[in-house]
Amino acid sequence: MVSRVIPVDDFDLVIFGGTGDLARRKILPGLYRRFLSGQMPEASRIIGAARSDMDSAAWRASIRDAIKEFAGANVQDKASIDGFLERLHYVPVDATGKAGWKELKGLMRKDVVSAFYFSVAPSLFGAIAERLKTHGIAGNASRIVVEKPFGRDLETAKDLNATLAEYFDETQIYRIDHYLGKETVQNLMAVRFANILFEPLWNAQYIDHVQITVAETVGVGGRGAYYDKSGAMRDMVQNHLMQLLCLTAMEPPSHFEPDSVRDEKLKVIRALDPVPSDDIVRGQYREGLDGPSYLEDSENPDSRTESFIAMKVKVSNWRWNGVPFYLRTGKRMKARMSEIVISFKEPPHNIFTEADHPRCNILTIRLQPDEGIDLRMTIKEPGPGGMRFVEVPMDMTFADALGAAAADVPDAYERLIMDVIRGNQTLFMRGDEVEAAWAWTDPLIADWTNKGDRPVSYDAGTAGPEDALILMHRDGRRWREISA
Ligand code: BG6
């Protein structure tokens, strides 16, 4: 299978925070890979803008190092790196002052797509947006890209939305949640809406429960100060897990286009019930053999911030009445594994009275590692001995099913940046979605903060605290094993 690359229109992309970590690790290595694939038009330009006083040659040299480190060894090629770096320019810009804006304007071309990536602290969004407008650098067709954290609660998210809305229309604002750029996340929509098989069963009549797990092996060392003000709820649930939940639970949109999809996601968020505190387990990792405790990593010996959370969530609508969605995410867990599991009900009547009971079908959508889809079916065990059942996987690991095309899958950032240039907002969050997610999250956080609750400790390298297992056991269910 040959992957098809459709070139995008000619563009000037300005990266504010061009010397920062995200630019070096994700944005520029991603753009380099798109360049290699032939998707980037000949004349397109990438302009780094940051406070550091350096010239284009120095920025190119530092980005060369970043590409070597982060673009993946299999794509390293000196000639093409040189070709890519020729498109890079740098302007020192003072985000809150006067310096650099005239020079930036001088570099921008008319009549090409212009996009501005705000890879900076949210406190700078307003100042940059204002200067882009007052200097006439951004026009009505320009796009801006903003990253999480998009606020830390409803109030701050509203303020940010209002600030951006002073200068840009909602159709120009691209709020990145990189989970939406992951291949399998989009595949979830393909599985649901490009096949007839699942949709008739995709409701409370046939589904027992849903599990969404995003487990990581890394701790928060290196970014402990940021994380300690955030915690798993703000850092992962309010955005990434919420998006996975939305795509799993939403009604079929009428078109695969931005507002149809986002309208349906918004309805899911608005249908979420408040979660009683008994249905939430917060955890914090202890010191393990291969790493320090959360308290050491966060450098806050009295921290009550959670590095793990498990919760039972209800979507209050006809489709999902009575179907629990169990969400779980944590740091320093047993393995890096993200998946969505749809656990179907048992058949309504067991005709095999003399045999063990048929098991339930389970559909697993694996985001990482080994992206793919797996459906567990019950069949008869071959051979004599009557009706004995065995569960078999119908496994579609993309790498096996699609070969080289699966290996060639663009990283989430690559895809999303190209969508910005194409002007396609489908995989980006709309302002009202972000606000609705905070409106649901805020009271839960306020509840444990007001009570002064401490998270329970768990051993690093495990599946999290015992209480999380109990959360499901008490409903007569079990989490899926966390394994790589
Ligand atoms: C980020 C969070 O948004 O997502 C991190 O801030 C987390 O804490 C990361 O580690 C996980 O992303 P991925 O793509 O590695 O699953």
Short mmCIF file of C-alpha atoms and ligand atoms in Angstrom, two decimals:
data_model
loop_
_atom_site.label_atom_id
_atom_site.label_comp_id
_atom_site.label_asym_id
_atom_site.label_seq_id
_atom_site.Cartn_x
_atom_site.Cartn_y
_atom_site.Cartn_z
CA MET A 1 0.00 0.00 0.00
CA VAL A 2 1.40 3.41 -0.96
CA SER A 3 0.73 6.34 1.34
CA ARG A 4 -0.74 9.29 -0.48
CA VAL A 5 0.66 12.69 0.35
CA ILE A 6 -1.34 15.67 -0.79
CA PRO A 7 0.78 18.83 -0.77
CA VAL A 8 -0.61 21.75 1.17
CA ASP A 9 -0.79 25.36 -0.03
CA ASP A 10 2.26 27.57 0.24
CA PHE A 11 2.59 28.94 3.79
CA ASP A 12 4.50 31.07 6.26
CA LEU A 13 4.38 29.51 9.71
CA VAL A 14 5.64 31.58 12.63
CA ILE A 15 6.50 29.72 15.81
CA PHE A 16 6.48 31.93 18.89
CA GLY A 17 8.62 30.12 21.41
CA GLY A 18 10.70 28.79 18.50
CA THR A 19 13.63 28.03 20.81
CA GLY A 20 11.46 26.20 23.37
CA ASP A 21 11.08 22.58 24.23
CA LEU A 22 7.88 21.87 22.28
CA ALA A 23 9.29 23.49 19.13
CA ARG A 24 12.49 21.47 19.37
CA ARG A 25 10.96 18.14 20.35
CA LYS A 26 7.75 18.06 18.37
CA ILE A 27 6.94 20.94 16.04
CA LEU A 28 10.14 21.21 14.02
CA PRO A 29 11.00 17.49 13.83
CA GLY A 30 7.38 16.98 12.73
CA LEU A 31 7.65 19.64 10.05
CA TYR A 32 10.90 18.11 8.87
CA ARG A 33 9.16 14.75 8.39
CA ARG A 34 6.37 16.44 6.41
CA PHE A 35 9.06 18.11 4.30
CA LEU A 36 10.65 14.72 3.66
CA SER A 37 7.31 13.28 2.59
CA GLY A 38 7.01 15.97 -0.06
CA GLN A 39 4.02 17.67 1.51
CA MET A 40 5.61 21.05 1.99
CA PRO A 41 5.56 23.40 -1.00
CA GLU A 42 8.92 24.61 -2.30
CA ALA A 43 8.62 28.20 -1.08
CA SER A 44 7.04 27.57 2.33
CA ARG A 45 8.76 29.16 5.29
CA ILE A 46 9.05 28.52 8.98
CA ILE A 47 9.92 31.52 11.07
CA GLY A 48 11.13 31.12 14.62
CA ALA A 49 10.29 34.01 16.92
CA ALA A 50 11.52 34.16 20.49
CA ARG A 51 13.21 36.39 22.97
CA SER A 52 16.76 35.02 22.47
CA ASP A 53 18.96 37.31 20.48
CA MET A 54 20.30 35.11 17.69
CA ASP A 55 20.29 35.05 13.92
CA SER A 56 18.78 32.57 11.48
CA ALA A 57 22.07 30.68 11.13
CA ALA A 58 22.26 30.05 14.88
CA TRP A 59 18.61 28.94 15.04
CA ARG A 60 19.12 26.59 12.10
CA ALA A 61 22.12 25.05 13.86
CA SER A 62 20.12 24.43 16.99
CA ILE A 63 17.22 22.97 15.01
CA ARG A 64 19.65 20.67 13.17
CA ASP A 65 20.57 19.25 16.58
CA ALA A 66 16.90 18.97 17.53
CA ILE A 67 16.09 17.05 14.36
CA LYS A 68 19.00 14.70 14.94
CA GLU A 69 17.76 14.04 18.43
CA PHE A 70 14.00 13.91 17.93
CA ALA A 71 13.06 13.24 14.31
CA GLY A 72 13.73 9.50 14.44
CA ALA A 73 16.93 7.83 13.32
CA ASN A 74 15.33 6.25 10.25
CA VAL A 75 14.68 9.60 8.62
CA GLN A 76 18.06 11.26 9.13
CA ASP A 77 19.60 12.42 5.93
CA LYS A 78 22.06 15.31 5.77
CA ALA A 79 21.05 16.59 2.34
CA SER A 80 17.39 16.74 3.22
CA ILE A 81 18.05 18.30 6.62
CA ASP A 82 20.03 21.00 4.78
CA GLY A 83 17.12 21.48 2.37
CA PHE A 84 14.67 21.77 5.22
CA LEU A 85 16.81 24.20 7.20
CA GLU A 86 16.95 26.56 4.22
CA ARG A 87 13.29 27.30 4.86
CA LEU A 88 13.95 28.37 8.41
CA HIS A 89 14.30 32.00 9.47
CA TYR A 90 14.57 33.56 12.88
CA VAL A 91 13.57 36.92 14.32
CA PRO A 92 14.17 37.96 17.92
CA VAL A 93 10.82 39.27 19.13
CA ASP A 94 9.77 40.74 22.44
CA ALA A 95 6.30 39.34 23.02
CA THR A 96 5.28 42.08 25.43
CA GLY A 97 7.36 44.93 24.00
CA LYS A 98 8.15 46.64 20.73
CA ALA A 99 11.27 44.89 19.50
CA GLY A 100 11.18 42.62 16.49
CA TRP A 101 7.63 43.09 15.24
CA LYS A 102 8.56 45.29 12.26
CA GLU A 103 11.22 42.77 11.24
CA LEU A 104 8.72 39.93 11.55
CA LYS A 105 6.27 41.79 9.34
CA GLY A 106 9.03 42.33 6.78
CA LEU A 107 9.58 38.58 6.54
CA MET A 108 5.95 37.63 5.96
CA ARG A 109 4.67 37.20 2.43
CA LYS A 110 1.27 38.25 1.19
CA ASP A 111 -1.06 35.82 -0.59
CA VAL A 112 0.16 32.69 1.16
CA VAL A 113 -1.38 30.93 4.15
CA SER A 114 -0.11 32.54 7.35
CA ALA A 115 -0.22 30.67 10.63
CA PHE A 116 1.11 31.59 14.07
CA TYR A 117 1.93 28.91 16.59
CA PHE A 118 1.75 30.23 20.17
CA SER A 119 4.18 27.79 21.74
CA VAL A 120 4.54 30.06 24.77
CA ALA A 121 3.00 30.49 28.22
CA PRO A 122 -0.74 31.32 28.03
CA SER A 123 -0.02 34.57 29.87
CA LEU A 124 1.59 35.81 26.63
CA PHE A 125 -1.29 34.89 24.30
CA GLY A 126 -3.02 38.27 24.64
CA ALA A 127 0.12 40.35 24.11
CA ILE A 128 1.13 38.38 21.01
CA ALA A 129 -2.38 38.37 19.53
CA GLU A 130 -2.65 42.11 20.01
CA ARG A 131 0.73 42.83 18.39
CA LEU A 132 0.00 40.56 15.44
CA LYS A 133 -3.09 42.62 14.78
CA THR A 134 -1.83 46.12 15.51
CA HIS A 135 1.27 45.63 13.35
CA GLY A 136 -0.88 44.27 10.54
CA ILE A 137 1.03 40.97 10.56
CA ALA A 138 -2.04 38.73 10.88
CA GLY A 139 -5.08 39.22 8.69
CA ASN A 140 -8.61 37.84 8.66
CA ALA A 141 -7.49 34.63 6.99
CA SER A 142 -4.52 33.98 9.30
CA ARG A 143 -4.63 31.11 11.76
CA ILE A 144 -3.35 30.88 15.29
CA VAL A 145 -2.46 27.69 17.08
CA VAL A 146 -2.59 27.42 20.86
CA GLU A 147 -1.54 24.61 23.14
CA LYS A 148 -2.74 23.29 26.41
CA PRO A 149 -2.93 24.14 29.25
CA PHE A 150 -5.91 26.07 27.97
CA GLY A 151 -6.79 27.62 31.30
CA ARG A 152 -6.66 25.88 34.67
CA ASP A 153 -10.38 26.20 35.37
CA LEU A 154 -13.51 27.57 33.75
CA GLU A 155 -12.80 31.16 34.67
CA THR A 156 -9.26 31.24 33.26
CA ALA A 157 -10.36 29.37 30.13
CA LYS A 158 -13.12 31.92 29.58
CA ASP A 159 -10.62 34.73 30.02
CA LEU A 160 -8.29 33.15 27.48
CA ASN A 161 -11.11 32.61 25.01
CA ALA A 162 -12.25 36.20 25.47
CA THR A 163 -8.71 37.51 24.99
CA LEU A 164 -8.21 35.61 21.76
CA ALA A 165 -11.68 36.54 20.55
CA GLU A 166 -10.75 40.22 20.76
CA TYR A 167 -8.35 39.70 17.88
CA PHE A 168 -9.34 36.50 16.08
CA ASP A 169 -12.51 34.83 14.96
CA GLU A 170 -13.21 31.32 16.29
CA THR A 171 -12.66 29.96 12.76
CA GLN A 172 -9.07 31.20 12.96
CA ILE A 173 -8.25 29.61 16.34
CA TYR A 174 -6.77 26.09 16.42
CA ARG A 175 -6.65 24.69 19.98
CA ILE A 176 -4.42 21.64 19.92
CA ASP A 177 -5.14 18.49 21.85
CA HIS A 178 -2.48 16.23 20.42
CA TYR A 179 -4.54 13.12 21.27
CA LEU A 180 -6.90 14.10 18.47
CA GLY A 181 -3.97 13.84 16.05
CA LYS A 182 -3.19 10.25 17.01
CA GLU A 183 -3.88 7.81 14.23
CA THR A 184 -6.06 5.41 16.21
CA VAL A 185 -8.15 8.18 17.68
CA GLN A 186 -9.24 9.10 14.19
CA ASN A 187 -9.63 5.43 13.46
CA LEU A 188 -12.16 5.26 16.23
CA MET A 189 -14.38 7.48 14.09
CA ALA A 190 -13.67 5.34 11.03
CA VAL A 191 -14.54 2.14 12.90
CA ARG A 192 -17.77 3.61 14.22
CA PHE A 193 -18.99 5.51 11.19
CA ALA A 194 -17.52 3.76 8.16
CA ASN A 195 -18.80 0.31 9.15
CA ILE A 196 -22.36 -0.83 9.68
CA LEU A 197 -21.28 -3.52 12.12
CA PHE A 198 -20.80 -1.61 15.34
CA GLU A 199 -23.16 1.34 15.32
CA PRO A 200 -26.38 -0.67 15.86
CA LEU A 201 -24.76 -2.21 18.97
CA TRP A 202 -23.17 1.01 20.20
CA ASN A 203 -25.59 1.80 23.02
CA ALA A 204 -26.85 0.85 26.47
CA GLN A 205 -28.77 -2.12 25.16
CA TYR A 206 -25.63 -3.95 24.06
CA ILE A 207 -22.71 -2.33 25.85
CA ASP A 208 -22.01 -3.19 29.49
CA HIS A 209 -19.33 -0.60 30.12
CA VAL A 210 -16.43 1.31 28.59
CA GLN A 211 -12.89 1.59 29.94
CA ILE A 212 -10.46 4.28 28.88
CA THR A 213 -6.90 3.94 30.11
CA VAL A 214 -3.91 6.17 29.47
CA ALA A 215 -1.03 4.71 31.47
CA GLU A 216 2.48 6.14 31.36
CA THR A 217 5.73 4.84 32.78
CA VAL A 218 7.34 8.27 33.09
CA GLY A 219 7.11 10.32 36.26
CA VAL A 220 6.87 14.06 36.50
CA GLY A 221 10.59 14.66 37.17
CA GLY A 222 11.86 17.64 35.20
CA ARG A 223 8.47 19.34 35.07
CA GLY A 224 7.41 18.79 38.67
CA ALA A 225 6.74 22.46 39.44
CA TYR A 226 4.28 22.76 36.52
CA TYR A 227 2.69 19.40 37.17
CA ASP A 228 2.18 20.04 40.84
CA LYS A 229 -0.19 22.90 40.01
CA SER A 230 -2.00 20.69 37.58
CA GLY A 231 -2.33 17.00 38.51
CA ALA A 232 -3.75 14.16 36.47
CA MET A 233 -7.25 15.64 36.37
CA ARG A 234 -6.19 18.91 34.76
CA ASP A 235 -3.24 17.52 32.81
CA MET A 236 -4.92 14.48 31.26
CA VAL A 237 -8.60 13.97 32.09
CA GLN A 238 -9.99 17.43 31.29
CA ASN A 239 -8.50 17.24 27.81
CA HIS A 240 -7.07 13.97 26.46
CA LEU A 241 -9.34 11.46 28.19
CA MET A 242 -12.31 13.76 27.71
CA GLN A 243 -11.68 13.79 23.97
CA LEU A 244 -11.45 9.99 23.86
CA LEU A 245 -14.67 9.76 25.84
CA CYS A 246 -16.38 12.20 23.46
CA LEU A 247 -15.38 10.35 20.31
CA THR A 248 -16.51 7.07 21.85
CA ALA A 249 -19.84 8.36 23.14
CA MET A 250 -20.91 10.95 20.58
CA GLU A 251 -23.79 10.58 18.14
CA PRO A 252 -22.85 10.18 14.47
CA PRO A 253 -22.26 13.68 13.12
CA SER A 254 -24.08 14.52 9.90
CA HIS A 255 -20.79 15.30 8.13
CA PHE A 256 -17.14 14.78 8.87
CA GLU A 257 -16.58 18.49 9.11
CA PRO A 258 -15.48 20.71 11.99
CA ASP A 259 -18.68 21.99 13.51
CA SER A 260 -20.71 18.81 12.96
CA VAL A 261 -18.11 16.79 14.87
CA ARG A 262 -17.54 19.40 17.55
CA ASP A 263 -21.24 19.95 18.13
CA GLU A 264 -21.64 16.25 18.87
CA LYS A 265 -18.63 16.17 21.19
CA LEU A 266 -19.96 19.18 23.07
CA LYS A 267 -23.29 17.41 23.65
CA VAL A 268 -21.44 14.53 25.30
CA ILE A 269 -19.54 16.83 27.66
CA ARG A 270 -22.74 18.62 28.59
CA ALA A 271 -24.43 15.27 29.28
CA LEU A 272 -21.80 14.20 31.84
CA ASP A 273 -23.19 13.76 35.33
CA PRO A 274 -21.35 15.24 38.30
CA VAL A 275 -19.16 12.50 39.78
CA PRO A 276 -19.66 11.65 43.47
CA SER A 277 -16.40 11.59 45.42
CA ASP A 278 -16.86 7.85 46.08
CA ASP A 279 -16.45 7.27 42.36
CA ILE A 280 -13.06 8.99 42.16
CA VAL A 281 -9.73 7.53 43.26
CA ARG A 282 -6.71 9.79 43.33
CA GLY A 283 -3.22 8.39 43.73
CA GLN A 284 0.36 9.55 44.07
CA TYR A 285 3.38 7.36 43.31
CA ARG A 286 5.80 6.29 45.98
CA GLU A 287 9.52 5.95 45.58
CA GLY A 288 10.38 2.90 43.47
CA LEU A 289 13.49 0.95 42.56
CA ASP A 290 14.01 2.99 39.45
CA GLY A 291 12.96 6.42 40.52
CA PRO A 292 12.05 8.91 43.21
CA SER A 293 8.60 9.46 44.68
CA TYR A 294 6.15 12.03 43.40
CA LEU A 295 6.90 14.18 46.42
CA GLU A 296 10.57 14.29 45.49
CA ASP A 297 9.88 14.81 41.77
CA SER A 298 7.52 17.68 42.47
CA GLU A 299 9.89 19.15 45.08
CA ASN A 300 6.85 19.74 47.28
CA PRO A 301 7.06 17.46 50.34
CA ASP A 302 3.45 18.20 51.30
CA SER A 303 1.92 17.97 47.83
CA ARG A 304 -1.67 16.73 47.57
CA THR A 305 -1.58 16.65 43.79
CA GLU A 306 -2.58 13.39 42.12
CA SER A 307 -0.34 11.61 39.61
CA PHE A 308 -3.05 8.99 39.09
CA ILE A 309 -6.79 9.16 38.82
CA ALA A 310 -9.49 6.61 38.22
CA MET A 311 -13.14 7.50 38.01
CA LYS A 312 -16.55 6.23 37.06
CA VAL A 313 -18.35 8.60 34.76
CA LYS A 314 -21.94 8.60 33.52
CA VAL A 315 -23.19 10.07 30.29
CA SER A 316 -26.79 11.05 30.94
CA ASN A 317 -28.61 10.49 27.68
CA TRP A 318 -30.73 7.82 25.98
CA ARG A 319 -27.87 6.07 24.26
CA TRP A 320 -25.78 5.59 27.38
CA ASN A 321 -28.29 5.31 30.18
CA GLY A 322 -26.79 3.05 32.87
CA VAL A 323 -23.48 2.41 31.04
CA PRO A 324 -20.51 3.41 33.19
CA PHE A 325 -17.41 4.84 31.55
CA TYR A 326 -14.38 4.04 33.69
CA LEU A 327 -11.49 6.42 33.12
CA ARG A 328 -7.98 5.88 34.41
CA THR A 329 -4.68 7.62 33.86
CA GLY A 330 -1.43 7.71 35.78
CA LYS A 331 2.29 8.28 35.79
CA ARG A 332 4.97 5.74 36.75
CA MET A 333 2.71 2.83 35.97
CA LYS A 334 3.54 -0.69 34.96
CA ALA A 335 3.65 -0.02 31.22
CA ARG A 336 2.93 2.66 28.66
CA MET A 337 -0.45 1.74 27.33
CA SER A 338 -3.41 3.71 26.07
CA GLU A 339 -6.59 2.04 25.01
CA ILE A 340 -10.34 2.30 24.81
CA VAL A 341 -12.19 -0.89 25.65
CA ILE A 342 -15.81 -1.48 24.77
CA SER A 343 -17.14 -4.35 26.80
CA PHE A 344 -20.35 -5.75 25.33
CA LYS A 345 -23.09 -7.45 27.32
CA GLU A 346 -23.57 -11.17 27.48
CA PRO A 347 -25.98 -12.67 24.97
CA PRO A 348 -29.48 -12.33 26.48
CA HIS A 349 -30.17 -16.04 26.70
CA ASN A 350 -27.73 -18.90 27.05
CA ILE A 351 -28.73 -21.87 24.92
CA PHE A 352 -25.60 -23.80 25.87
CA THR A 353 -26.87 -24.99 29.19
CA GLU A 354 -24.42 -27.85 29.50
CA ALA A 355 -21.39 -25.72 28.70
CA ASP A 356 -19.62 -22.91 30.42
CA HIS A 357 -21.23 -19.60 29.78
CA PRO A 358 -20.36 -17.71 26.60
CA ARG A 359 -18.12 -14.74 27.34
CA CYS A 360 -18.77 -11.15 26.38
CA ASN A 361 -17.36 -9.62 23.24
CA ILE A 362 -14.68 -7.03 23.84
CA LEU A 363 -13.58 -4.43 21.34
CA THR A 364 -10.25 -2.81 22.11
CA ILE A 365 -8.98 0.25 20.35
CA ARG A 366 -5.27 0.52 21.13
CA LEU A 367 -3.76 3.96 20.84
CA GLN A 368 -0.25 3.05 21.90
CA PRO A 369 1.87 1.03 21.65
CA ASP A 370 1.10 -1.25 18.67
CA GLU A 371 -1.79 0.80 17.38
CA GLY A 372 -4.63 -1.36 16.30
CA ILE A 373 -8.06 -2.78 16.91
CA ASP A 374 -8.88 -6.08 18.47
CA LEU A 375 -12.23 -7.82 18.80
CA ARG A 376 -12.60 -10.77 21.17
CA MET A 377 -15.05 -13.42 20.00
CA THR A 378 -16.22 -16.62 21.60
CA ILE A 379 -15.96 -19.78 19.50
CA LYS A 380 -16.17 -23.48 20.16
CA GLU A 381 -12.93 -25.09 21.15
CA PRO A 382 -12.00 -27.47 18.35
CA GLY A 383 -12.30 -31.22 18.90
CA PRO A 384 -14.60 -33.59 20.73
CA GLY A 385 -15.92 -33.05 24.23
CA GLY A 386 -19.09 -31.08 23.57
CA MET A 387 -19.52 -27.36 23.61
CA ARG A 388 -16.47 -25.94 25.25
CA PHE A 389 -15.84 -22.30 24.53
CA VAL A 390 -12.70 -20.39 23.90
CA GLU A 391 -12.10 -16.69 23.31
CA VAL A 392 -10.17 -15.78 20.18
CA PRO A 393 -8.90 -12.40 19.06
CA MET A 394 -9.73 -10.88 15.72
CA ASP A 395 -6.63 -8.76 15.89
CA MET A 396 -5.94 -5.97 13.49
CA THR A 397 -2.62 -4.56 14.58
CA PHE A 398 -2.09 -1.87 11.98
CA ALA A 399 1.56 -2.77 11.45
CA ASP A 400 0.55 -6.36 10.53
CA ALA A 401 -2.50 -5.46 8.50
CA LEU A 402 -1.10 -2.49 6.63
CA GLY A 403 2.65 -3.11 6.53
CA ALA A 404 4.79 -0.15 5.48
CA ALA A 405 1.84 2.24 5.32
CA ALA A 406 1.28 1.76 9.06
CA ALA A 407 4.95 2.39 9.80
CA ASP A 408 4.68 5.63 7.86
CA VAL A 409 1.96 7.09 10.06
CA PRO A 410 2.62 10.75 10.82
CA ASP A 411 3.03 11.73 14.43
CA ALA A 412 0.08 13.61 15.97
CA TYR A 413 1.76 17.01 15.70
CA GLU A 414 2.68 16.58 12.04
CA ARG A 415 -0.87 15.82 11.11
CA LEU A 416 -2.35 18.62 13.17
CA ILE A 417 0.04 21.27 11.86
CA MET A 418 -0.76 20.27 8.30
CA ASP A 419 -4.47 20.52 9.16
CA VAL A 420 -3.86 24.09 10.32
CA ILE A 421 -2.31 24.92 6.95
CA ARG A 422 -5.21 23.21 5.17
CA GLY A 423 -7.67 25.20 7.29
CA ASN A 424 -9.39 22.11 8.69
CA GLN A 425 -10.51 22.53 12.32
CA THR A 426 -12.16 19.10 12.73
CA LEU A 427 -9.44 17.78 15.03
CA PHE A 428 -9.14 20.93 17.11
CA MET A 429 -11.15 21.93 20.16
CA ARG A 430 -13.65 24.70 19.94
CA GLY A 431 -13.78 27.30 22.72
CA ASP A 432 -17.16 26.14 24.04
CA GLU A 433 -15.93 22.54 24.25
CA VAL A 434 -12.99 23.56 26.42
CA GLU A 435 -15.23 25.62 28.65
CA ALA A 436 -17.77 22.81 29.01
CA ALA A 437 -14.98 20.42 29.98
CA TRP A 438 -13.82 22.80 32.71
CA ALA A 439 -17.39 23.37 33.88
CA TRP A 440 -17.62 19.63 34.54
CA THR A 441 -14.12 19.31 36.04
CA ASP A 442 -14.09 22.36 38.33
CA PRO A 443 -16.58 21.13 41.00
CA LEU A 444 -14.78 17.78 41.26
CA ILE A 445 -11.44 19.48 41.87
CA ALA A 446 -13.05 22.00 44.24
CA ASP A 447 -14.55 19.15 46.25
CA TRP A 448 -11.29 17.39 47.05
CA THR A 449 -9.40 20.66 47.43
CA ASN A 450 -11.93 22.03 49.93
CA LYS A 451 -11.88 18.82 51.92
CA GLY A 452 -8.06 18.84 51.86
CA ASP A 453 -8.07 15.24 50.62
CA ARG A 454 -4.74 13.55 50.12
CA PRO A 455 -4.25 11.13 47.25
CA VAL A 456 -3.52 7.53 48.25
CA SER A 457 -0.01 6.25 47.61
CA TYR A 458 0.76 3.58 45.06
CA ASP A 459 3.89 1.71 44.17
CA ALA A 460 5.62 2.88 41.03
CA GLY A 461 5.57 0.21 38.34
CA THR A 462 2.09 -1.06 39.25
CA ALA A 463 -1.46 -0.54 37.97
CA GLY A 464 -2.05 2.21 40.53
CA PRO A 465 -3.69 2.15 43.95
CA GLU A 466 -5.71 -0.78 45.23
CA ASP A 467 -8.71 1.55 45.59
CA ALA A 468 -8.86 1.87 41.82
CA LEU A 469 -9.29 -1.90 41.53
CA ILE A 470 -12.01 -1.75 44.16
CA LEU A 471 -13.80 0.98 42.20
CA MET A 472 -14.52 -1.62 39.54
CA HIS A 473 -14.74 -4.71 41.75
CA ARG A 474 -17.64 -3.25 43.63
CA ASP A 475 -19.55 -3.11 40.32
CA GLY A 476 -18.56 -6.72 39.60
CA ARG A 477 -16.12 -5.67 36.88
CA ARG A 478 -12.38 -5.65 36.33
CA TRP A 479 -9.88 -3.31 34.73
CA ARG A 480 -7.97 -4.68 31.81
CA GLU A 481 -4.41 -5.64 32.53
CA ILE A 482 -1.92 -2.83 31.90
CA SER A 483 0.73 -4.27 29.63
CA ALA A 484 2.93 -3.01 26.87
C1 BG6 B 1 0.66 15.80 27.76
C2 BG6 B 1 0.72 15.84 29.26
O1 BG6 B 1 -0.39 16.62 27.30
O2 BG6 B 1 0.46 14.49 27.32
C3 BG6 B 1 1.82 14.93 29.76
O3 BG6 B 1 0.94 17.16 29.71
C4 BG6 B 1 1.68 13.55 29.20
O4 BG6 B 1 1.84 14.88 31.19
C5 BG6 B 1 1.51 13.60 27.68
O5 BG6 B 1 2.86 12.83 29.52
C6 BG6 B 1 1.16 12.22 27.13
O6 BG6 B 1 1.20 12.24 25.73
P1 BG6 B 1 1.56 10.92 24.89
O7 BG6 B 1 1.36 11.34 23.48
O8 BG6 B 1 2.97 10.57 25.22
O9 BG6 B 1 0.61 9.86 25.35
#
